[in-house]
């Protein structure tokens, strides 16, 4: 039997623990969680949500998967369908967080109808199958006991509602807040940030009054839950609150200002013919074999992700521009393909390991490695705008052991000229030259194909990593 | 809606928190659910207030009973 690997981020809820074995995802559960699962599996809301892809596919597995010392601690083992690529809310666009929020609320509403409640509301319990949110934390569903309030309400606000409000009302990105705080945006902090928008839906109730109540009851010695139970707190109160929140979230919208690259594909220097040649070159290389996972770094409108998607199980399309990714997400939701996950991330500052021991939330580079990386029209942005040494970036790419399609844009290109415009240094200072690039590339990769476009100002390289 | 909200807020604020400071920052988040649930929450709030008042008077009564006891 092969060894099991415990998931370092799965320790908060003592009722269960995620582990991996031979590429499969398992969850060891205690007696109560196993009993809850057996009940859950028989309920129609749960079966419907699994069939619709809104809750991760789950089945009972043998407890013999656990090695001897672990076997006595747990009552059973469940197996989950594998999520193609784990991502975190500080990498999602606004619409993605909004849809994840609606999923959380709608599942709670459906569960309550069958006397089940979500005991917490962690945003990390939502993942993605392509551009569709999927709920993964089965033990969060527990039987609702008479008189029990929604204990996950505060967590819901901190992880879902406040970040959405911050972006929609304050036009401030929620991503740095979620990346900076493992527990989301606290009520008091949200009050200071957003109280001036008291007239917007939800601010008066879920932020201002919520903060006042927090202050008033912070020092109480009573178990408020017992009081509420005694006073007849009932399910309809939770449902009324959930429905109110669904209404707020459905109405919430972010109107972003135009960003520098959101019209990039429209005004980039490729002619339609050259652009098609570039697409065909990338697809030809990608289709040499079927890929498990492709990363498209600097994906922009996602044209290349879409082109290579038929040749891969999953594609992760990454771009630093939240507006561009929002637009890509919406196009994927309406027209597909269904296997592309769009993510917002500044590639000069990729997501680090966060939380307890720095491994509760994994660094972008420590997650599932790709077998092909696309890196098109990106190097000049990283080298000139972010001052990342070109050789270090290429070395970083090589560490994944994947094949690579990379584009170098020479300095006569209008885009490079635009990036250099307000820089005191010139391309010489950045060692930004085709010959240097090629020699850096050749240090880690074997170049097996190339294509020159736009009078040789844009060059595509298809490479295999050196073993 | 606003009048109902203000009325509920005032009512919930009347329910006295008891001191003996054990910190549970989620308490306020649970109490506000009464306010957020609207009319249905109003009824539970009233019941909660009524129970607290009863508890308060019962305690006062038993304390005054204690006062009359001779000290030993």
Short mmCIF file of C-alpha atoms in Angstrom, two decimals:
data_model
loop_
_atom_site.label_atom_id
_atom_site.label_comp_id
_atom_site.label_asym_id
_atom_site.label_seq_id
_atom_site.Cartn_x
_atom_site.Cartn_y
_atom_site.Cartn_z
CA UNK A 1 0.00 0.00 0.00
CA UNK A 2 1.40 3.42 -0.90
CA UNK A 3 1.88 6.13 1.69
CA UNK A 4 -0.79 8.68 2.49
CA UNK A 5 -0.11 12.42 2.51
CA UNK A 6 -2.07 14.57 4.95
CA UNK A 7 -3.41 17.85 3.57
CA UNK A 8 -1.69 20.52 5.71
CA UNK A 9 -4.60 22.96 5.32
CA UNK A 10 -7.21 20.52 6.66
CA UNK A 11 -6.88 20.72 10.42
CA UNK A 12 -9.42 23.27 11.64
CA UNK A 13 -12.47 21.02 11.77
CA UNK A 14 -11.57 18.15 14.09
CA UNK A 15 -14.38 16.01 12.68
CA UNK A 16 -12.39 15.16 9.57
CA UNK A 17 -9.06 15.31 7.79
CA UNK A 18 -8.21 15.32 4.07
CA UNK A 19 -5.45 13.03 2.82
CA UNK A 20 -4.12 11.97 -0.56
CA UNK A 21 -3.04 8.62 -1.89
CA UNK A 22 -2.06 7.69 -5.47
CA UNK A 23 -3.55 10.91 -6.84
CA UNK A 24 -6.90 10.34 -5.13
CA UNK A 25 -8.50 12.67 -2.58
CA UNK A 26 -9.86 11.11 0.61
CA UNK A 27 -11.41 12.42 3.79
CA UNK A 28 -11.12 10.55 7.09
CA UNK A 29 -14.22 11.28 9.22
CA UNK A 30 -15.17 10.71 12.84
CA UNK A 31 -18.30 8.86 13.95
CA UNK A 32 -20.58 11.90 13.96
CA UNK A 33 -19.35 13.14 10.56
CA UNK A 34 -19.85 9.67 9.10
CA UNK A 35 -23.39 9.53 10.45
CA UNK A 36 -24.08 13.00 9.01
CA UNK A 37 -22.70 11.89 5.64
CA UNK A 38 -24.99 8.86 5.56
CA UNK A 39 -27.98 11.09 6.22
CA UNK A 40 -26.82 13.69 3.69
CA UNK A 41 -26.33 11.13 0.92
CA UNK A 42 -29.99 10.15 1.23
CA UNK A 43 -31.38 13.70 0.91
CA UNK A 44 -32.74 15.01 -2.36
CA UNK A 45 -31.18 18.51 -2.15
CA UNK A 46 -27.76 16.90 -1.80
CA UNK A 47 -28.24 14.40 -4.62
CA UNK A 48 -29.53 17.18 -6.89
CA UNK A 49 -26.60 19.49 -6.08
CA UNK A 50 -24.06 16.71 -6.75
CA UNK A 51 -25.76 15.87 -10.06
CA UNK A 52 -25.65 19.55 -11.06
CA UNK A 53 -21.95 19.78 -10.18
CA UNK A 54 -22.57 22.21 -7.31
CA UNK A 55 -21.25 19.85 -4.62
CA UNK A 56 -18.20 17.67 -5.15
CA UNK A 57 -18.90 14.04 -6.06
CA UNK A 58 -18.34 11.91 -2.94
CA UNK A 59 -18.50 8.22 -2.14
CA UNK A 60 -17.65 5.89 0.75
CA UNK A 61 -14.20 4.34 0.58
CA UNK A 62 -12.56 1.60 2.57
CA UNK A 63 -11.15 2.50 5.96
CA UNK A 64 -8.32 0.09 5.13
CA UNK A 65 -6.83 2.96 3.10
CA UNK A 66 -5.68 4.41 6.40
CA UNK A 67 -2.51 2.97 7.85
CA UNK A 68 -2.82 1.22 11.22
CA UNK A 69 -2.08 4.07 13.67
CA UNK A 70 -4.69 6.31 11.97
CA UNK A 71 -7.38 3.66 11.60
CA UNK A 72 -8.43 3.69 15.23
CA UNK A 73 -8.89 7.48 15.30
CA UNK A 74 -11.47 7.66 12.52
CA UNK A 75 -14.79 5.98 11.87
CA UNK A 76 -14.70 5.99 8.09
CA UNK A 77 -13.23 7.30 4.85
CA UNK A 78 -14.90 9.19 2.00
CA UNK A 79 -13.46 9.71 -1.45
CA UNK A 80 -14.00 12.98 -3.35
CA UNK A 81 -13.71 13.72 -7.07
CA UNK A 82 -10.46 15.55 -7.65
CA UNK A 83 -10.61 19.32 -8.27
CA UNK A 84 -8.37 20.03 -11.30
CA UNK A 85 -6.57 22.99 -9.72
CA UNK A 86 -6.98 24.42 -6.22
CA UNK A 87 -7.43 28.19 -6.13
CA UNK A 88 -8.16 30.75 -3.44
CA UNK A 89 -10.53 33.73 -3.27
CA UNK A 90 -7.67 36.22 -3.42
CA UNK A 91 -7.15 34.92 -6.97
CA UNK A 92 -10.78 35.23 -8.09
CA UNK A 93 -12.43 38.03 -9.99
CA UNK A 94 -15.43 39.91 -8.61
CA UNK A 95 -17.99 37.87 -10.56
CA UNK A 96 -16.32 34.66 -9.44
CA UNK A 97 -16.59 35.64 -5.76
CA UNK A 98 -20.19 36.73 -6.35
CA UNK A 99 -21.11 33.37 -7.90
CA UNK A 100 -19.28 31.51 -5.11
CA UNK A 101 -21.32 33.56 -2.61
CA UNK A 102 -24.60 32.69 -4.30
CA UNK A 103 -23.62 29.03 -4.34
CA UNK A 104 -22.97 29.13 -0.59
CA UNK A 105 -26.32 30.82 0.12
CA UNK A 106 -28.39 28.73 -2.27
CA UNK A 107 -26.98 25.49 -0.88
CA UNK A 108 -27.78 26.68 2.63
CA UNK A 109 -31.33 27.58 1.59
CA UNK A 110 -31.86 24.19 -0.07
CA UNK A 111 -30.31 22.32 2.86
CA UNK A 112 -32.51 24.08 5.44
CA UNK A 113 -35.62 22.84 3.62
CA UNK A 114 -34.47 19.34 4.62
CA UNK A 115 -33.38 20.33 8.15
CA UNK A 116 -29.68 20.51 7.34
CA UNK A 117 -27.50 23.56 7.98
CA UNK A 118 -23.99 24.63 7.01
CA UNK A 119 -22.16 24.88 10.32
CA UNK A 120 -19.56 27.31 8.91
CA UNK A 121 -19.11 29.58 5.91
CA UNK A 122 -15.49 29.46 4.88
CA UNK A 123 -14.86 30.79 1.38
CA UNK A 124 -12.13 28.14 1.08
CA UNK A 125 -14.89 25.51 0.96
CA UNK A 126 -15.67 26.66 -2.57
CA UNK A 127 -13.48 25.57 -5.47
CA UNK A 128 -13.88 25.53 -9.25
CA UNK A 129 -14.53 23.02 -12.00
CA UNK A 130 -13.52 25.22 -14.91
CA UNK A 131 -15.62 28.36 -14.49
CA UNK A 132 -18.23 26.69 -12.24
CA UNK A 133 -18.06 27.01 -8.46
CA UNK A 134 -18.29 23.77 -6.53
CA UNK A 135 -18.70 23.20 -2.79
CA UNK A 136 -16.14 20.74 -1.41
CA UNK A 137 -16.51 20.57 2.37
CA UNK A 138 -19.06 17.81 2.96
CA UNK A 139 -18.75 17.76 6.81
CA UNK A 140 -19.89 21.40 6.91
CA UNK A 141 -23.41 20.05 6.38
CA UNK A 142 -24.86 19.04 9.75
CA UNK A 143 -28.41 18.38 10.97
CA UNK A 144 -30.14 21.57 12.11
CA UNK A 145 -31.23 21.37 15.75
CA UNK A 146 -34.35 23.19 16.88
CA UNK A 147 -33.54 26.69 18.13
CA UNK A 148 -30.07 26.75 16.58
CA UNK A 149 -29.14 30.05 14.88
CA UNK A 150 -26.86 30.27 11.83
CA UNK A 151 -23.46 30.17 13.50
CA UNK A 152 -21.71 30.74 10.18
CA UNK A 153 -23.29 34.17 9.60
CA UNK A 154 -20.30 36.19 10.86
CA UNK A 155 -17.90 34.06 8.83
CA UNK A 156 -20.13 34.47 5.80
CA UNK A 157 -19.94 38.26 6.15
CA UNK A 158 -16.17 38.27 6.64
CA UNK A 159 -15.37 35.92 3.76
CA UNK A 160 -18.08 36.62 1.20
CA UNK A 161 -20.30 39.64 1.77
CA UNK A 162 -17.77 42.24 2.98
CA UNK A 163 -15.23 41.55 0.20
CA UNK A 164 -18.01 41.94 -2.39
CA UNK A 165 -19.19 45.18 -0.78
CA UNK A 166 -15.65 46.51 -0.62
CA UNK A 167 -15.27 46.06 -4.35
CA UNK A 168 -18.77 47.01 -5.46
CA UNK A 169 -19.38 49.98 -3.16
CA UNK A 170 -15.87 51.20 -2.40
CA UNK A 171 -14.25 50.24 -5.75
CA UNK A 172 -11.40 48.67 -3.74
CA UNK A 173 -10.02 45.26 -4.65
CA UNK A 174 -10.95 42.59 -2.10
CA UNK A 175 -8.00 40.40 -3.09
CA UNK A 176 -5.25 42.05 -0.98
CA UNK A 177 -7.60 41.93 2.06
CA UNK A 178 -8.28 38.23 1.68
CA UNK A 179 -4.66 37.46 0.91
CA UNK A 180 -3.61 39.45 3.98
CA UNK A 181 -6.07 37.95 6.44
CA UNK A 182 -6.76 34.22 6.72
CA UNK A 183 -10.13 34.91 8.39
CA UNK A 184 -11.42 37.51 5.95
CA UNK A 185 -12.40 41.12 6.68
CA UNK A 186 -13.45 41.60 10.36
CA UNK A 187 -16.75 43.37 11.04
CA UNK A 188 -15.10 46.36 12.80
CA UNK A 189 -12.64 46.86 9.96
CA UNK A 190 -15.42 46.71 7.40
CA UNK A 191 -17.33 49.30 9.42
CA UNK A 192 -14.40 51.71 9.20
CA UNK A 193 -13.99 51.06 5.49
CA UNK A 194 -17.59 51.19 4.35
CA UNK A 195 -19.79 53.08 6.86
CA UNK A 196 -19.90 56.08 4.51
CA UNK A 197 -21.90 53.90 2.09
CA UNK A 198 -24.66 53.46 4.71
CA UNK A 199 -27.33 54.02 2.04
CA UNK A 200 -26.21 50.98 -0.04
CA UNK A 201 -28.01 47.63 0.39
CA UNK A 202 -26.75 45.64 3.37
CA UNK A 203 -24.40 48.27 4.83
CA UNK A 204 -26.77 49.50 7.54
CA UNK A 205 -27.83 46.01 8.59
CA UNK A 206 -24.89 43.67 7.97
CA UNK A 207 -22.08 46.13 8.67
CA UNK A 208 -23.19 49.01 10.94
CA UNK A 209 -25.78 47.23 13.11
CA UNK A 210 -23.70 44.07 13.02
CA UNK A 211 -20.69 45.95 14.41
CA UNK A 212 -22.86 47.61 17.08
CA UNK A 213 -24.21 44.24 18.16
CA UNK A 214 -20.71 42.80 18.20
CA UNK A 215 -19.60 45.56 20.58
CA UNK A 216 -22.67 45.23 22.77
CA UNK A 217 -22.45 41.47 23.21
CA UNK A 218 -18.67 41.04 23.11
CA UNK A 219 -18.39 40.86 26.88
CA UNK A 220 -21.50 38.86 27.64
CA UNK A 221 -21.19 35.83 29.86
CA UNK A 222 -24.36 34.15 28.60
CA UNK A 223 -24.42 31.52 25.95
CA UNK A 224 -26.51 33.47 23.49
CA UNK A 225 -27.21 30.27 21.56
CA UNK A 226 -28.99 28.81 24.59
CA UNK A 227 -31.01 32.00 25.06
CA UNK A 228 -32.06 32.01 21.43
CA UNK A 229 -33.00 28.35 21.58
CA UNK A 230 -35.09 28.98 24.70
CA UNK A 231 -36.88 31.89 23.03
CA UNK A 232 -37.89 29.69 20.10
CA UNK A 233 -35.43 30.77 17.44
CA UNK A 234 -36.58 28.83 14.42
CA UNK A 235 -35.52 27.85 10.94
CA UNK A 236 -37.69 30.45 9.23
CA UNK A 237 -35.55 33.19 10.77
CA UNK A 238 -32.44 31.76 9.17
CA UNK A 239 -34.26 31.29 5.87
CA UNK A 240 -35.52 34.89 5.94
CA UNK A 241 -31.97 36.09 6.53
CA UNK A 242 -30.53 33.87 3.78
CA UNK A 243 -33.14 35.01 1.26
CA UNK A 244 -32.47 38.63 2.16
CA UNK A 245 -28.75 38.05 1.58
CA UNK A 246 -29.39 36.34 -1.77
CA UNK A 247 -31.33 39.42 -2.85
CA UNK A 248 -28.48 41.74 -1.81
CA UNK A 249 -25.81 39.63 -3.52
CA UNK A 250 -27.82 39.31 -6.74
CA UNK A 251 -28.16 43.10 -6.89
CA UNK A 252 -24.53 43.82 -6.11
CA UNK A 253 -22.44 44.91 -9.12
CA UNK A 254 -19.00 46.29 -9.72
CA UNK A 255 -18.58 48.91 -12.45
CA UNK A 256 -14.85 48.90 -13.09
CA UNK A 257 -12.95 51.70 -14.74
CA UNK A 258 -11.15 50.75 -17.96
CA UNK A 259 -7.74 49.24 -17.26
CA UNK A 260 -4.58 49.47 -19.31
CA UNK A 261 -4.80 45.99 -20.82
CA UNK A 262 -8.53 45.41 -20.92
CA UNK A 263 -8.56 46.53 -24.56
CA UNK A 264 -5.24 44.88 -25.25
CA UNK A 265 -6.34 42.43 -27.90
CA UNK A 266 -8.10 45.21 -29.78
CA UNK A 267 -5.14 47.53 -30.06
CA UNK A 268 -2.22 45.09 -30.01
CA UNK A 269 0.06 45.20 -32.94
CA UNK A 270 -0.87 41.90 -34.57
CA UNK A 271 -2.71 41.82 -37.85
CA UNK A 272 -5.57 39.35 -37.96
CA UNK A 273 -3.50 37.09 -40.19
CA UNK A 274 -0.47 37.12 -37.88
CA UNK A 275 -2.66 36.60 -34.84
CA UNK A 276 -4.14 33.50 -36.47
CA UNK A 277 -0.60 32.25 -37.27
CA UNK A 278 0.30 32.69 -33.60
CA UNK A 279 -2.81 30.81 -32.47
CA UNK A 280 -2.09 27.98 -34.92
CA UNK A 281 1.55 27.71 -33.79
CA UNK A 282 0.52 27.44 -30.14
CA UNK A 283 -2.22 24.92 -30.85
CA UNK A 284 0.05 22.77 -33.02
CA UNK A 285 2.57 22.47 -30.19
CA UNK A 286 -0.06 21.95 -27.49
CA UNK A 287 -1.77 19.20 -29.49
CA UNK A 288 1.38 17.07 -29.84
CA UNK A 289 -0.01 15.08 -26.91
CA UNK A 290 -2.93 15.26 -24.51
CA UNK A 291 -2.13 17.51 -21.53
CA UNK A 292 -3.33 17.10 -17.96
CA UNK A 293 -2.91 20.75 -17.02
CA UNK A 294 -1.91 23.80 -19.03
CA UNK A 295 -1.07 27.17 -17.47
CA UNK A 296 -1.66 30.20 -19.66
CA UNK A 297 0.31 32.94 -17.89
CA UNK A 298 -0.69 36.42 -19.03
CA UNK A 299 -3.84 34.96 -20.56
CA UNK A 300 -5.56 38.30 -21.30
CA UNK A 301 -8.80 37.65 -23.22
CA UNK A 302 -8.17 33.90 -23.06
CA UNK A 303 -7.91 33.33 -26.84
CA UNK A 304 -4.98 30.94 -26.41
CA UNK A 305 -6.49 29.15 -23.42
CA UNK A 306 -9.60 28.51 -25.48
CA UNK A 307 -7.55 27.30 -28.43
CA UNK A 308 -5.58 24.74 -26.37
CA UNK A 309 -8.47 23.68 -24.11
CA UNK A 310 -9.55 20.72 -26.32
CA UNK A 311 -6.08 19.22 -25.85
CA UNK A 312 -6.07 19.35 -22.04
CA UNK A 313 -8.03 18.07 -19.06
CA UNK A 314 -7.78 21.54 -17.51
CA UNK A 315 -6.40 24.98 -18.33
CA UNK A 316 -5.60 27.69 -15.78
CA UNK A 317 -5.73 31.15 -17.38
CA UNK A 318 -3.88 33.69 -15.23
CA UNK A 319 -3.79 37.44 -15.70
CA UNK A 320 -3.01 40.37 -13.42
CA UNK A 321 -5.92 42.44 -14.70
CA UNK A 322 -9.06 41.74 -12.68
CA UNK A 323 -11.33 43.33 -15.27
CA UNK A 324 -9.93 41.19 -18.08
CA UNK A 325 -10.40 38.04 -16.00
CA UNK A 326 -13.93 39.08 -15.06
CA UNK A 327 -14.74 39.39 -18.73
CA UNK A 328 -13.10 36.06 -19.54
CA UNK A 329 -15.00 34.40 -16.69
CA UNK A 330 -18.32 35.66 -18.03
CA UNK A 331 -17.53 34.47 -21.53
CA UNK A 332 -16.56 31.04 -20.17
CA UNK A 333 -19.77 30.86 -18.15
CA UNK A 334 -21.90 31.59 -21.20
CA UNK A 335 -19.98 29.90 -24.02
CA UNK A 336 -17.33 27.62 -22.43
CA UNK A 337 -15.15 25.71 -22.84
CA UNK A 338 -15.90 24.11 -19.49
CA UNK A 339 -12.33 23.24 -18.53
CA UNK A 340 -10.75 26.71 -18.21
CA UNK A 341 -10.28 28.24 -14.75
CA UNK A 342 -9.56 31.99 -14.95
CA UNK A 343 -7.51 33.51 -12.10
CA UNK A 344 -6.34 37.02 -11.20
CA UNK A 345 -2.71 37.12 -10.15
CA UNK A 346 0.22 39.48 -10.55
CA UNK A 347 2.93 37.20 -11.91
CA UNK A 348 5.60 39.47 -10.44
CA UNK A 349 4.09 38.58 -7.04
CA UNK A 350 2.56 35.09 -7.29
CA UNK A 351 0.48 33.82 -4.36
CA UNK A 352 2.75 32.67 -1.52
CA UNK A 353 2.06 29.94 1.05
CA UNK A 354 -0.22 31.38 3.75
CA UNK A 355 -1.76 30.49 7.10
CA UNK A 356 -0.38 28.12 9.71
CA UNK A 357 3.23 27.11 8.88
CA UNK A 358 2.78 28.83 5.53
CA UNK A 359 1.14 25.70 4.16
CA UNK A 360 -2.52 26.08 5.04
CA UNK A 361 -3.02 27.84 1.68
CA UNK A 362 -0.49 26.66 -0.85
CA UNK A 363 1.78 28.88 -2.90
CA UNK A 364 0.76 29.05 -6.55
CA UNK A 365 4.00 27.34 -7.51
CA UNK A 366 3.47 24.50 -4.98
CA UNK A 367 0.13 23.38 -6.31
CA UNK A 368 -0.48 20.86 -9.07
CA UNK A 369 2.29 21.39 -11.65
CA UNK A 370 1.40 21.94 -15.32
CA UNK A 371 2.70 19.87 -18.22
CA UNK A 372 2.60 22.83 -20.60
CA UNK A 373 3.05 26.54 -19.89
CA UNK A 374 2.02 29.30 -22.31
CA UNK A 375 3.81 32.55 -21.70
CA UNK A 376 2.71 34.86 -24.50
CA UNK A 377 3.27 38.61 -24.61
CA UNK A 378 4.33 38.55 -20.97
CA UNK A 379 8.10 38.63 -20.62
CA UNK A 380 8.42 42.32 -21.59
CA UNK A 381 5.86 43.28 -18.95
CA UNK A 382 7.68 41.40 -16.21
CA UNK A 383 11.15 42.49 -17.29
CA UNK A 384 10.51 46.15 -18.07
CA UNK A 385 7.49 47.09 -15.93
CA UNK A 386 8.19 44.91 -12.88
CA UNK A 387 11.99 44.82 -13.23
CA UNK A 388 12.06 41.01 -12.81
CA UNK A 389 15.39 39.66 -14.13
CA UNK A 390 14.58 37.78 -17.33
CA UNK A 391 16.94 34.90 -16.54
CA UNK A 392 15.32 34.37 -13.11
CA UNK A 393 11.87 34.28 -14.66
CA UNK A 394 12.96 31.64 -17.20
CA UNK A 395 14.60 29.60 -14.44
CA UNK A 396 11.33 29.78 -12.44
CA UNK A 397 9.41 28.50 -15.48
CA UNK A 398 11.83 25.60 -15.88
CA UNK A 399 11.28 24.43 -12.29
CA UNK A 400 7.86 22.99 -13.15
CA UNK A 401 9.42 20.52 -15.59
CA UNK A 402 6.79 21.43 -18.19
CA UNK A 403 6.99 22.19 -21.88
CA UNK A 404 6.83 25.86 -22.75
CA UNK A 405 5.65 28.19 -25.47
CA UNK A 406 7.12 31.63 -24.83
CA UNK A 407 7.06 34.87 -26.78
CA UNK A 408 9.80 37.45 -26.96
CA UNK A 409 8.86 40.94 -28.14
CA UNK A 410 11.78 42.95 -29.51
CA UNK A 411 12.22 46.58 -28.55
CA UNK A 412 11.08 48.18 -31.86
CA UNK A 413 7.60 46.77 -31.11
CA UNK A 414 5.14 49.55 -30.13
CA UNK A 415 4.22 47.77 -26.90
CA UNK A 416 7.85 47.64 -25.70
CA UNK A 417 8.25 51.28 -26.70
CA UNK A 418 5.19 52.13 -24.64
CA UNK A 419 6.55 50.30 -21.58
CA UNK A 420 9.90 52.06 -21.88
CA UNK A 421 8.30 55.47 -22.39
CA UNK A 422 8.43 56.69 -18.82
CA UNK A 423 11.36 54.60 -17.70
CA UNK A 424 14.72 56.28 -17.25
CA UNK A 425 16.47 53.03 -18.07
CA UNK A 426 16.43 51.69 -21.62
CA UNK A 427 16.24 48.15 -22.92
CA UNK A 428 20.02 47.78 -22.49
CA UNK A 429 19.66 48.29 -18.73
CA UNK A 430 17.18 45.45 -18.53
CA UNK A 431 19.43 43.14 -20.59
CA UNK A 432 16.33 43.00 -22.72
CA UNK A 433 17.64 41.71 -26.02
CA UNK A 434 16.74 38.77 -28.23
CA UNK A 435 20.23 37.22 -28.04
CA UNK A 436 20.30 37.42 -24.24
CA UNK A 437 16.78 35.99 -24.06
CA UNK A 438 17.68 33.10 -26.33
CA UNK A 439 20.80 32.26 -24.38
CA UNK A 440 18.85 32.42 -21.05
CA UNK A 441 16.20 30.19 -22.57
CA UNK A 442 18.75 27.71 -23.93
CA UNK A 443 20.23 27.30 -20.47
CA UNK A 444 17.08 25.56 -19.20
CA UNK A 445 15.14 24.53 -22.32
CA UNK A 446 15.70 22.89 -25.69
CA UNK A 447 14.12 25.08 -28.34
CA UNK A 448 12.37 22.76 -30.75
CA UNK A 449 10.34 25.16 -32.88
CA UNK A 450 10.08 28.89 -33.48
CA UNK A 451 7.97 31.40 -35.39
CA UNK A 452 8.81 35.01 -36.24
CA UNK A 453 5.96 37.45 -36.78
CA UNK A 454 5.60 41.22 -37.34
CA UNK A 455 8.86 41.59 -39.25
CA UNK A 456 10.70 39.55 -36.68
CA UNK A 457 9.72 41.82 -33.78
CA UNK A 458 7.70 39.08 -32.12
CA UNK A 459 9.21 35.64 -31.82
CA UNK A 460 7.54 32.51 -30.48
CA UNK A 461 9.61 29.64 -29.08
CA UNK A 462 8.29 26.16 -28.39
CA UNK A 463 10.54 24.38 -25.91
CA UNK A 464 11.07 21.25 -23.88
CA UNK A 465 12.70 21.54 -20.50
CA UNK A 466 16.23 20.14 -20.25
CA UNK A 467 16.33 17.02 -18.14
CA UNK B 1 -39.01 49.04 6.47
CA UNK B 2 -36.71 51.60 8.10
CA UNK B 3 -39.15 52.16 10.99
CA UNK B 4 -39.42 48.43 11.53
CA UNK B 5 -35.64 48.10 11.49
CA UNK B 6 -35.14 50.94 13.99
CA UNK B 7 -37.85 49.50 16.24
CA UNK B 8 -36.24 46.06 16.19
CA UNK B 9 -32.82 47.54 16.83
CA UNK B 10 -34.08 49.43 19.87
CA UNK B 11 -35.78 46.32 21.15
CA UNK B 12 -32.72 44.11 20.73
CA UNK B 13 -30.53 46.73 22.39
CA UNK B 14 -32.85 46.58 25.44
CA UNK B 15 -32.05 42.91 26.01
CA UNK B 16 -29.39 43.31 28.67
CA UNK B 17 -25.98 41.72 28.18
CA UNK B 18 -24.68 40.26 31.42
CA UNK B 19 -21.20 41.02 32.59
CA UNK B 20 -18.71 38.35 33.77
CA UNK B 21 -16.67 38.85 30.62
CA UNK B 22 -16.15 35.71 28.74
CA UNK B 23 -15.33 36.79 25.26
CA UNK B 24 -17.37 35.32 22.50
CA UNK B 25 -17.16 37.65 19.53
CA UNK B 26 -19.84 35.70 17.70
CA UNK B 27 -22.59 36.62 20.19
CA UNK B 28 -23.44 39.89 18.47
CA UNK B 29 -23.52 38.11 15.13
CA UNK B 30 -26.10 35.69 16.48
CA UNK B 31 -28.24 38.35 18.16
CA UNK B 32 -28.39 40.48 15.04
CA UNK B 33 -29.99 37.60 13.18
CA UNK B 34 -33.19 38.47 15.03
CA UNK B 35 -33.06 41.96 13.58
CA UNK B 36 -32.20 40.73 10.11
CA UNK B 37 -35.02 38.22 10.02
CA UNK B 38 -37.59 41.04 10.23
CA UNK B 39 -41.02 40.42 11.70
CA UNK B 40 -40.37 36.80 12.63
CA UNK B 41 -37.32 37.99 14.54
CA UNK B 42 -39.46 40.58 16.34
CA UNK B 43 -41.56 37.86 17.96
CA UNK B 44 -38.49 35.92 19.14
CA UNK B 45 -36.95 39.19 20.39
CA UNK B 46 -40.07 39.92 22.43
CA UNK B 47 -40.03 36.42 23.92
CA UNK B 48 -36.34 36.78 24.71
CA UNK B 49 -36.94 40.14 26.39
CA UNK B 50 -39.85 38.71 28.35
CA UNK B 51 -37.75 35.78 29.61
CA UNK B 52 -34.91 38.10 30.60
CA UNK B 53 -37.34 40.35 32.49
CA UNK B 54 -38.81 37.37 34.31
CA UNK B 55 -35.33 36.15 35.16
CA UNK B 56 -34.40 39.63 36.42
CA UNK B 57 -37.44 39.93 38.72
CA UNK B 58 -37.03 36.38 40.00
CA UNK B 59 -33.43 37.14 40.86
CA UNK B 60 -34.34 40.42 42.59
CA UNK B 61 -36.99 38.59 44.55
CA UNK B 62 -34.63 35.86 45.69
CA UNK B 63 -31.94 38.45 46.54
CA UNK B 64 -34.39 40.42 48.72
CA UNK B 65 -35.33 37.09 50.33
CA UNK B 66 -31.65 36.50 51.05
CA UNK B 67 -31.37 39.95 52.67
CA UNK B 68 -34.00 39.05 55.23
CA UNK B 69 -32.13 35.96 56.32
CA UNK B 70 -30.16 36.46 59.54
CA UNK B 71 -26.43 36.19 59.01
CA UNK B 72 -24.67 33.32 60.69
#
